Short mmCIF file of C-alpha atoms and ligand atoms in Angstrom, two decimals:
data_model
loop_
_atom_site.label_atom_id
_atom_site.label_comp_id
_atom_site.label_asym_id
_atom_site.label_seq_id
_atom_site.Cartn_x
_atom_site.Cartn_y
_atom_site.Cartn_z
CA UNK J 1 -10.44 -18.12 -22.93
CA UNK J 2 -13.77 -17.57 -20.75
CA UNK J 3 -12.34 -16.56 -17.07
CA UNK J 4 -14.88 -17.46 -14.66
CA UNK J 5 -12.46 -16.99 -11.67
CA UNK J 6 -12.63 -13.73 -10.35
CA UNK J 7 -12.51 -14.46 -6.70
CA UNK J 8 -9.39 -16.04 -7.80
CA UNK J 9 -7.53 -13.16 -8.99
CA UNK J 10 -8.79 -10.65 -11.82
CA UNK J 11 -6.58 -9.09 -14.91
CA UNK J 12 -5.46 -5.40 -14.83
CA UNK J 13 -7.57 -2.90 -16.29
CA UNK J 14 -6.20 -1.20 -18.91
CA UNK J 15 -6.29 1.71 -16.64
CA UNK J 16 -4.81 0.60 -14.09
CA UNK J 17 -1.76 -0.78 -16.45
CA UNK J 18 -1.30 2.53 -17.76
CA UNK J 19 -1.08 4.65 -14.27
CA UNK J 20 1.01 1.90 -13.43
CA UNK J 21 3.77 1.92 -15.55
CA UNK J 22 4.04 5.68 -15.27
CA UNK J 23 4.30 5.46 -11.87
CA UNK J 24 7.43 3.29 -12.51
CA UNK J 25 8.94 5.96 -13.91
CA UNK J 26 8.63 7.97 -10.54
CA UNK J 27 11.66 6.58 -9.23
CA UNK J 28 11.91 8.44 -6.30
CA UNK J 29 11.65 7.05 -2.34
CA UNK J 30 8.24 8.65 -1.22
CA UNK J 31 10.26 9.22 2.48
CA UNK J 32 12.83 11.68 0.88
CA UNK J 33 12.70 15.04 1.45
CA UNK J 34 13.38 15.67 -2.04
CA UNK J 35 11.88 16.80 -5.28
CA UNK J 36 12.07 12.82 -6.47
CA UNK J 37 10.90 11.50 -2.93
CA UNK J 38 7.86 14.14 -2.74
CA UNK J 39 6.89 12.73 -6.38
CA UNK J 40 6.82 9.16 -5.33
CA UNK J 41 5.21 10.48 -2.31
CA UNK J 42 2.48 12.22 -3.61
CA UNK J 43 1.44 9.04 -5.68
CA UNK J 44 1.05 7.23 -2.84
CA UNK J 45 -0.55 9.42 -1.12
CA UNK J 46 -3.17 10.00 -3.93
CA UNK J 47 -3.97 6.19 -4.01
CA UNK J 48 -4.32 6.40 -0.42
CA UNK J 49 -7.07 8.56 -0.82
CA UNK J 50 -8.87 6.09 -3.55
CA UNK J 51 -8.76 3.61 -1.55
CA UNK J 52 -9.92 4.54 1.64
CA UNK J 53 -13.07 6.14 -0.34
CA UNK J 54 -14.07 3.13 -1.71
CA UNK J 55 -14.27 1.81 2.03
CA UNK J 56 -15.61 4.87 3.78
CA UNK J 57 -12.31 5.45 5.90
CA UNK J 58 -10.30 8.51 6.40
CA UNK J 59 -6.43 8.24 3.99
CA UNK J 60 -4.62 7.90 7.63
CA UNK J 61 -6.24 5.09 8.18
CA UNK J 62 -5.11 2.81 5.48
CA UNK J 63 -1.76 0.76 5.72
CA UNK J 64 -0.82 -0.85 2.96
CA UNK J 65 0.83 -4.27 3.03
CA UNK J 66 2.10 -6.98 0.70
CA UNK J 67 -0.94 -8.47 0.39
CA UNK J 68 -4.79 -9.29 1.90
CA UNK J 69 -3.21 -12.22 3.54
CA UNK J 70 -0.77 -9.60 5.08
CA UNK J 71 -3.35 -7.55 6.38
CA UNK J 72 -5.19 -9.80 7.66
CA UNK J 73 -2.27 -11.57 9.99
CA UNK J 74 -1.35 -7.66 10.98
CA UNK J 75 -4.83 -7.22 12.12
CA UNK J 76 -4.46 -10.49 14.65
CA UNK J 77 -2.96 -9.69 17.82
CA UNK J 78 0.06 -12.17 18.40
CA UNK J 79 -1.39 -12.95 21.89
CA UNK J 80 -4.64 -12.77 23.80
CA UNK J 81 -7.68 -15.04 23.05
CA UNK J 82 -9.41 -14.57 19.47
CA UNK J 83 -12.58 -15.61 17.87
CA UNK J 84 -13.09 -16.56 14.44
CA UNK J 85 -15.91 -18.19 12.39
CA UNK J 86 -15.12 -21.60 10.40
CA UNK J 87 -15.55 -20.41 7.02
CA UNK J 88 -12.50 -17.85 7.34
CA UNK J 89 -10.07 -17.58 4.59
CA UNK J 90 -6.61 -19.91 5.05
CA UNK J 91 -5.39 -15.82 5.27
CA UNK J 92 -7.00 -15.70 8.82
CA UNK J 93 -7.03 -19.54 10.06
CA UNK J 94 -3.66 -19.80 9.42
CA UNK J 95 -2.87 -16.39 11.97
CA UNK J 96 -3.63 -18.22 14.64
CA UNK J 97 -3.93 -22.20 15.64
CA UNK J 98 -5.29 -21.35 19.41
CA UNK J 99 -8.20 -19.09 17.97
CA UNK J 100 -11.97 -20.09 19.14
CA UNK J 101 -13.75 -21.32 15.77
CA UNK J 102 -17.78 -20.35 15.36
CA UNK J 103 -19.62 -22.44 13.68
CA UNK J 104 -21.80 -21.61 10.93
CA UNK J 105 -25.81 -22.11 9.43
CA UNK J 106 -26.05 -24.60 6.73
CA UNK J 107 -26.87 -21.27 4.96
CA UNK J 108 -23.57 -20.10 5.52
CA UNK J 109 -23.92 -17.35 8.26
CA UNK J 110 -22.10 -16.74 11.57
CA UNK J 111 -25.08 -16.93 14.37
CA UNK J 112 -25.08 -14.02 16.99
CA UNK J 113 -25.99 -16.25 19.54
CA UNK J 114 -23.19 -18.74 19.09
CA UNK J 115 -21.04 -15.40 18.10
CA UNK J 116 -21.36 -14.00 21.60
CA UNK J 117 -21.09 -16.78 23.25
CA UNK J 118 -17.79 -17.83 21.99
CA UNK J 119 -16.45 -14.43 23.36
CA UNK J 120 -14.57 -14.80 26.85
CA UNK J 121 -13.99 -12.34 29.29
CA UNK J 122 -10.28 -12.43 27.96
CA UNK J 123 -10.91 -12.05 24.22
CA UNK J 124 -8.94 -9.67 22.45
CA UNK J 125 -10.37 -9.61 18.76
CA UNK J 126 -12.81 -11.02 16.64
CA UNK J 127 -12.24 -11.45 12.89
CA UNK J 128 -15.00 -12.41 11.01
CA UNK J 129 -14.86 -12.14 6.90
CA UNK J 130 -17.68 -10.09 5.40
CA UNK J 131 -18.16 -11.88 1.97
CA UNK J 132 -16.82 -15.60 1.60
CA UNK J 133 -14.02 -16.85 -1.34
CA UNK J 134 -16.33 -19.84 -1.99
CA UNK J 135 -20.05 -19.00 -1.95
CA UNK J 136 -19.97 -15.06 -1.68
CA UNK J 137 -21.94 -15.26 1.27
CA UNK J 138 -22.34 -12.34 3.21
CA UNK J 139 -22.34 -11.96 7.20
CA UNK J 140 -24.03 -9.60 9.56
CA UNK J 141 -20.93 -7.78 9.98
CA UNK J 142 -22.33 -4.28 11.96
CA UNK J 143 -24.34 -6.86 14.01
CA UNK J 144 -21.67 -9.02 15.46
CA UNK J 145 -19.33 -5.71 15.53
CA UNK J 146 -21.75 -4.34 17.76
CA UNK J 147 -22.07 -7.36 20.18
CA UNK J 148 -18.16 -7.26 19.99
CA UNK J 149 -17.72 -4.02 20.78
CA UNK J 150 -20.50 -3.50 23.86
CA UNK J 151 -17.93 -6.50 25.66
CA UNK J 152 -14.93 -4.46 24.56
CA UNK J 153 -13.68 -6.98 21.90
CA UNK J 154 -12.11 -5.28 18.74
CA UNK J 155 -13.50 -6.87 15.68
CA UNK J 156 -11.80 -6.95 11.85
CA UNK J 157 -13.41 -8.00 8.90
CA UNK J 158 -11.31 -9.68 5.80
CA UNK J 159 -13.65 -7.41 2.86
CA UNK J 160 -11.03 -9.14 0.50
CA UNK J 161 -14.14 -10.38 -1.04
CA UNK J 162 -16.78 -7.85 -0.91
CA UNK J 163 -14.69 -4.79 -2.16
CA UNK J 164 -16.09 -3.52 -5.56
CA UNK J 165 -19.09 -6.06 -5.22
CA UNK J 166 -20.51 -4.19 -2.58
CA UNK J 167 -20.69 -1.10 -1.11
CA UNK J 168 -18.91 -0.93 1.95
CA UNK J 169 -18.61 1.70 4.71
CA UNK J 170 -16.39 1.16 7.53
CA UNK J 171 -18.14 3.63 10.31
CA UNK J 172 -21.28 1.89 9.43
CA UNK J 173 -19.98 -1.82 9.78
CA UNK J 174 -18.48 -0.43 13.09
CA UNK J 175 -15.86 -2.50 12.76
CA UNK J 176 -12.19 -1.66 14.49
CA UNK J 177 -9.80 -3.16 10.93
CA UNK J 178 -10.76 -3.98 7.52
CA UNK J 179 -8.45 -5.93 4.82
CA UNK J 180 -8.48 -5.15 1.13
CA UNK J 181 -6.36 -7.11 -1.51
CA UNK J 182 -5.82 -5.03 -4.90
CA UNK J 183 -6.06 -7.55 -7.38
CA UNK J 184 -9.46 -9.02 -6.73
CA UNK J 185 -10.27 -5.66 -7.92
CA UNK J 186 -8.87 -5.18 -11.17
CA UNK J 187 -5.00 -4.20 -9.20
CA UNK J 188 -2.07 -5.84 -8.95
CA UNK J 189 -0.94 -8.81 -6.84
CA UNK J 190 1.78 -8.24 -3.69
CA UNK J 191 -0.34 -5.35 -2.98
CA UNK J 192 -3.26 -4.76 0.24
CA UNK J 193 -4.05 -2.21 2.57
CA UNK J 194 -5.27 -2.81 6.23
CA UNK J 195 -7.56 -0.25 7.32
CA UNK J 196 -7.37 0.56 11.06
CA UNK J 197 -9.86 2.60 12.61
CA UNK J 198 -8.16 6.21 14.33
CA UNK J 199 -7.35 5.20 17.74
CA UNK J 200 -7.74 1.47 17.56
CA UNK J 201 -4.96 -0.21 18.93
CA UNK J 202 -2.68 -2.08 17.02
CA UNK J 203 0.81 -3.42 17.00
CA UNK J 204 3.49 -3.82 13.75
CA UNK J 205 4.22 -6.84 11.95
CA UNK J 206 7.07 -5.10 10.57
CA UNK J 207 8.79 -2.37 12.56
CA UNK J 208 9.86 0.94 10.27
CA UNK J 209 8.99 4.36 10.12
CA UNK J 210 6.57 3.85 7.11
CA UNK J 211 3.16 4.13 7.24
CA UNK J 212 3.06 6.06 9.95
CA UNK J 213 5.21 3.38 12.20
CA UNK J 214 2.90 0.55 11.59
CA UNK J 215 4.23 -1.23 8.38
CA UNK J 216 7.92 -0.87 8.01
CA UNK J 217 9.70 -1.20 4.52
CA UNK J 218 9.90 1.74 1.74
CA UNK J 219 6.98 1.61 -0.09
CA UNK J 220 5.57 -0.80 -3.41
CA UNK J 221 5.01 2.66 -4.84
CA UNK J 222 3.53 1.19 -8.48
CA UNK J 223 1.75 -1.52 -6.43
CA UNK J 224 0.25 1.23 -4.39
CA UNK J 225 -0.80 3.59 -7.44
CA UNK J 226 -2.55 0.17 -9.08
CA UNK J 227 -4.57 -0.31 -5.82
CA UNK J 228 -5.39 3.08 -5.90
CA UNK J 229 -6.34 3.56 -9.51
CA UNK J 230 -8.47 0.29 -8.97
CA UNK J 231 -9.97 1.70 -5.86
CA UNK J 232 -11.35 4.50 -8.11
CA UNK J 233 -12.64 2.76 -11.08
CA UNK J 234 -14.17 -0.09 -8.57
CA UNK J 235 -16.11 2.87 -6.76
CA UNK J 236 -17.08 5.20 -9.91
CA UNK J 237 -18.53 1.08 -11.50
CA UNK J 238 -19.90 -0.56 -8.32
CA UNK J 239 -23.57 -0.11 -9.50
CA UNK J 240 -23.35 -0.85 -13.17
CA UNK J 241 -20.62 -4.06 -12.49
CA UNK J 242 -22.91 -5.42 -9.75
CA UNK J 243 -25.97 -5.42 -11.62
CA UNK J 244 -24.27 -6.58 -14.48
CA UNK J 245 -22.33 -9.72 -12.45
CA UNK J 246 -25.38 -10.71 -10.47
CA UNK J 247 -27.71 -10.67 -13.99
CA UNK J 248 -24.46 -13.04 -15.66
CA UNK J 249 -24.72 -15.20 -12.17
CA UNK J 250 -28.04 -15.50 -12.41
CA UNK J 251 -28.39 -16.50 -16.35
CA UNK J 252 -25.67 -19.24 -15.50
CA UNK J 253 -27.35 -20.91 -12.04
CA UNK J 254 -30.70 -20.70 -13.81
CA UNK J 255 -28.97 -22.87 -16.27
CA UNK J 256 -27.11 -24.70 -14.13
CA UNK J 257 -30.49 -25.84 -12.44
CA UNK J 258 -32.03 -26.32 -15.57
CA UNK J 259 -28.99 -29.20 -16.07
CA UNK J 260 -30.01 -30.33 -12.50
CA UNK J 261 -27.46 -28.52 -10.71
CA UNK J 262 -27.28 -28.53 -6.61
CA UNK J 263 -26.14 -24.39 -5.36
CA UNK J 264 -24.18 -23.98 -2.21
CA UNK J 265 -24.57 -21.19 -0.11
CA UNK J 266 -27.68 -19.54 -2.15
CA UNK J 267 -30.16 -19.06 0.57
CA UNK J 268 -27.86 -16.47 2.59
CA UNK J 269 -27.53 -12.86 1.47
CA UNK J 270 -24.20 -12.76 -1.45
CA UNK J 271 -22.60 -11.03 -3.13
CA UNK J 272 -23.49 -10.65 -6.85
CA UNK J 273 -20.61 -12.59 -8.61
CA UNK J 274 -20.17 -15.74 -7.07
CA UNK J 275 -22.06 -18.90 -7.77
CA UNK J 276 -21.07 -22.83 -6.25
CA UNK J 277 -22.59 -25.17 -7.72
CA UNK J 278 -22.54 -29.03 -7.79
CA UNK J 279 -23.81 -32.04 -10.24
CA UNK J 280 -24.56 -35.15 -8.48
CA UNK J 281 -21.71 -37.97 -8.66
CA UNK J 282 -19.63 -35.37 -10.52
CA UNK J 283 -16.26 -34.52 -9.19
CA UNK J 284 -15.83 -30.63 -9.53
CA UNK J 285 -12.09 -31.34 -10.25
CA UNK J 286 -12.93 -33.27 -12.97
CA UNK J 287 -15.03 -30.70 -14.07
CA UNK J 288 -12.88 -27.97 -13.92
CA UNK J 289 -10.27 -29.68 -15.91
CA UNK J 290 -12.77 -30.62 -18.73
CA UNK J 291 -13.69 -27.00 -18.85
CA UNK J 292 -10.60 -25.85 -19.03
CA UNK J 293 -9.92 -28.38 -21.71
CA UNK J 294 -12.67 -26.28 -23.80
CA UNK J 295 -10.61 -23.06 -22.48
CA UNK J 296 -13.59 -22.34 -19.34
CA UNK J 297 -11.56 -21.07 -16.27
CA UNK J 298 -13.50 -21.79 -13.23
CA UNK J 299 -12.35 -23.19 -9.68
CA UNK J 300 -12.91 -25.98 -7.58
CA UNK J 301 -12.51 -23.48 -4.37
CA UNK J 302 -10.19 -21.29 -2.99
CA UNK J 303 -7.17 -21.33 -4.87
CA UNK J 304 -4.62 -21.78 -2.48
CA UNK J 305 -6.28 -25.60 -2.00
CA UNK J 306 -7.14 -26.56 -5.27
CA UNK J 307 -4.74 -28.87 -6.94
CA UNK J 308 -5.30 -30.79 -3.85
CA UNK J 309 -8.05 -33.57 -3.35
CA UNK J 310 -8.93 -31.89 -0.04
CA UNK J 311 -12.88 -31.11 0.09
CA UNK J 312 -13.42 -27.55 1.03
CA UNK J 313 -13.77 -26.61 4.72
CA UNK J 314 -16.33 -24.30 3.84
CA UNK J 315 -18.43 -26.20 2.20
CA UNK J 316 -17.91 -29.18 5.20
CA UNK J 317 -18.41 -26.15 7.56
CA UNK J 318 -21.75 -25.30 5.94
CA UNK J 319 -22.56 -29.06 6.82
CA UNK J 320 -21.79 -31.03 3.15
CA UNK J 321 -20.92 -34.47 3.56
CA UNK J 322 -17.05 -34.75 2.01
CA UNK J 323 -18.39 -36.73 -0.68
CA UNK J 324 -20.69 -33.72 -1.45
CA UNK J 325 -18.12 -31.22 -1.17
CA UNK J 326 -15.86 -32.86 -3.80
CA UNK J 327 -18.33 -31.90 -6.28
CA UNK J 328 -18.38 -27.99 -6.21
CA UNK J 329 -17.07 -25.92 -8.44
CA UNK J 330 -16.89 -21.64 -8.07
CA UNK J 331 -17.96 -19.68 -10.86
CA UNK J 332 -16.85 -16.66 -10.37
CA UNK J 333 -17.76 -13.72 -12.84
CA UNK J 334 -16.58 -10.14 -13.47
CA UNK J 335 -17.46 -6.99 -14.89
CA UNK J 336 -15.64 -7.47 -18.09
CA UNK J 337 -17.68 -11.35 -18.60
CA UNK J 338 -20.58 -11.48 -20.91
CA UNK J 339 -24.35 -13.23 -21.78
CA UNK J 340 -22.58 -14.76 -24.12
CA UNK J 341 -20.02 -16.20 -22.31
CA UNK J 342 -21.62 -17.84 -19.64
CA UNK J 343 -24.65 -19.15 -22.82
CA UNK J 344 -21.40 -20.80 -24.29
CA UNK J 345 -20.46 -22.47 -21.21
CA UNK J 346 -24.19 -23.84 -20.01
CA UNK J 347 -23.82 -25.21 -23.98
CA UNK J 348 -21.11 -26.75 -22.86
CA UNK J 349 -21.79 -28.15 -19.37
CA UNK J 350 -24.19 -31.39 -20.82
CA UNK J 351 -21.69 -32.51 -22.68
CA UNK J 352 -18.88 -32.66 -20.17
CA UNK J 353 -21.03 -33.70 -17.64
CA UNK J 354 -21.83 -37.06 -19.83
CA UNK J 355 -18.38 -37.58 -20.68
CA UNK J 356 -17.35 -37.68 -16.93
CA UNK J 357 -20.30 -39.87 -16.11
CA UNK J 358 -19.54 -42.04 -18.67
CA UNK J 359 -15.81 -42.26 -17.89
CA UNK J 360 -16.57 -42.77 -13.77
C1 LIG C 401 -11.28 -13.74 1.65
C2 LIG C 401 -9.83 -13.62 1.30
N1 LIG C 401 -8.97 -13.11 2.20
C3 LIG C 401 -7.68 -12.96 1.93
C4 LIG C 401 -7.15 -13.34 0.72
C5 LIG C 401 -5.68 -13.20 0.50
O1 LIG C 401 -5.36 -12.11 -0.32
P1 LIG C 401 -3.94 -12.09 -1.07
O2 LIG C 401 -4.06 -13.04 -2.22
O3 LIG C 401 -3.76 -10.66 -1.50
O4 LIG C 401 -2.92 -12.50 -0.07
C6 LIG C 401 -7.99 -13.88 -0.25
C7 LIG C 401 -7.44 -14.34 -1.55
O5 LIG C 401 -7.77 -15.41 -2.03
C8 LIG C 401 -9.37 -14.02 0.05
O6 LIG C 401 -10.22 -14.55 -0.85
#
């Protein structure tokens, strides 16, 4: 199998596998008192460091959740008016069906302008993603955290996407909350971490004494140490596996071109591993089942709407007609893809591509 869907979900590393399952064997409740509590305790405290070094944020600042979509709804005030842009992960749009929706560029990146001027004099938060699931696009996040925060709006950024493709720093991005989701990273799934800068206000999802009163519910303790141990190896790799993935994104869109491809999203900033592309009058469903016919895992789009015959709302945000957007497909690489992978798959694509031309 060739996995080209990282922004999906990635596999363990091997790493990560191993400090996982001894971890298991810590079977202690990290809020004991203890020898067997302190244990579990200190391994989650030890990933806590990892991972808020691989964002630039002090350990007390990092809740973990369940997930990125958790930390992204805990970062959302329940009430109050909020802002987000249109290409926001389901994750975000889904927190909150009142919020104020900014458009984006056909490039794919939130205006200033239009940013600020969607704020209101009783806005509470802004939440606008710093790398996108579909197109990698990246947004001016310590721009429109600064306009934010000089009209006293707190502002969160969903880096579900950007972690360990980019280096991030949280004081620099100025932003108030950041979400991370361990197993676009090389972690496992049912496992995120909301980080919430010291003194920012904030209010529980789920009330308990755990993390420090603001995420109730004893501890994924070998969820935690996975995150963490992923945290590490995605901050010791970040320059080697993001030279690497943009050098493997760029040998596949020059070939996609080559085959006449259309890219979405390419003009803005990205980050290095993501790639949409498009063949005229070809559905990208259709394409992504043929590939994975030859064993080629790629995506039509995010994958909680694909399966569906829904066109993407970030591509029709960045201005596609429908008809348009039914043709992308996300090729998403990783760290652990190769040359060769992506030269079997560009051997591949004029083949399938006549097939489902033929077939139409
Ligand atoms: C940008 C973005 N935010 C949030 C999430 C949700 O993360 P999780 O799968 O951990 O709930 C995803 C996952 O697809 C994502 O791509």
């Amino acid at each position: 199998v060739i996995y080209l869907d990282h922004n999906a979900t990635t596999q363990l590393w091997p790493e990560v596998r191993a400090q996982m399952a001894s971890a298991d064997e810590v079977f202690g409740n990290p809020s004991s008192l203890h020898a067997a509590g302190r244990a579990a305790r200190e391994l989650v405290e030890q990933a806590r460091r990892e991972v808020a070094q691989l964002v630039g944020a002090l350990p007390e600042e990092v809740v973990f959740t369940s997930s990125g979509t958790e930390a992204d709804q805990l970062a959302i005030p329940r009430a109050g008016h909020v802002v987000v842009s249109a290409i926001e992960h389901p994750a975000v749009m889904g927190a909150r069906g009142d919020a104020t929706v900014v458009d984006v560029a056909p490039e794919g990146f939130v205006d200033p302008e239009a940013f600020e001027r969607a704020l209101r004099s009783d806005t509470v938060l802004a939440s606008i993603q710093l790398a996108n699931h579909e197109t990698g696009t990246l947004q001016p996040i310590a721009q429109l955290a600064k306009i934010a925060r000089e009209r006293g709006v707190a502002f969160h950024t969903d880096a579900v996407q950007a972690a360990g493709k980019i280096p991030i720093d949280m004081r620099s991005l100025g932003v108030d909350s950041l979400s991370l989701s361990a197993h676009k990273i090389g972690g496992p799934k049912g496992i995120g971490a909301l980080l919430v800068r010291r003194g920012a206000k904030f209010e529980p999802l789920l009330r308990g004494h755990q993390e420090r009163e603001r995420r109730g519910g004893t501890e994924n303790v070998a969820g935690i140490v996975g995150f963490g141990a992923a945290a590490a190896l995605a901050r010791k790799n970040l320059a080697a596996w993001s030279a690497h993935t943009a050098a493997l994104r760029d040998r596949f869109e020059q070939g996609a071109l080559a085959l006449s491809a259309r890219r979405h999203g390419a003009m803005a900033p990205r980050v290095p591993n993501t790639s949409n592309v498009a063949w005229e009058g070809i559905s990208g469903e259709l394409l992504t089942i043929n590939l994975d016919l030859e064993g080629v895992c790629v995506s039509t789009g995010a994958a909680c709407t694909s399966g569906s015959l829904k066109p993407s709302p970030v591509l029709l945000a960045l201005g596609l007609p429908k008809a348009r957007a039914l043709e992308a497909v996300r090729v998403s690489v990783g760290p652990e893809n190769t040359a060769e992978e992506i030269d079997r798959v560009l051997e591949l694509l004029p083949e399938l591509i006549a097939r489902i031309r033929r077939a139409g």
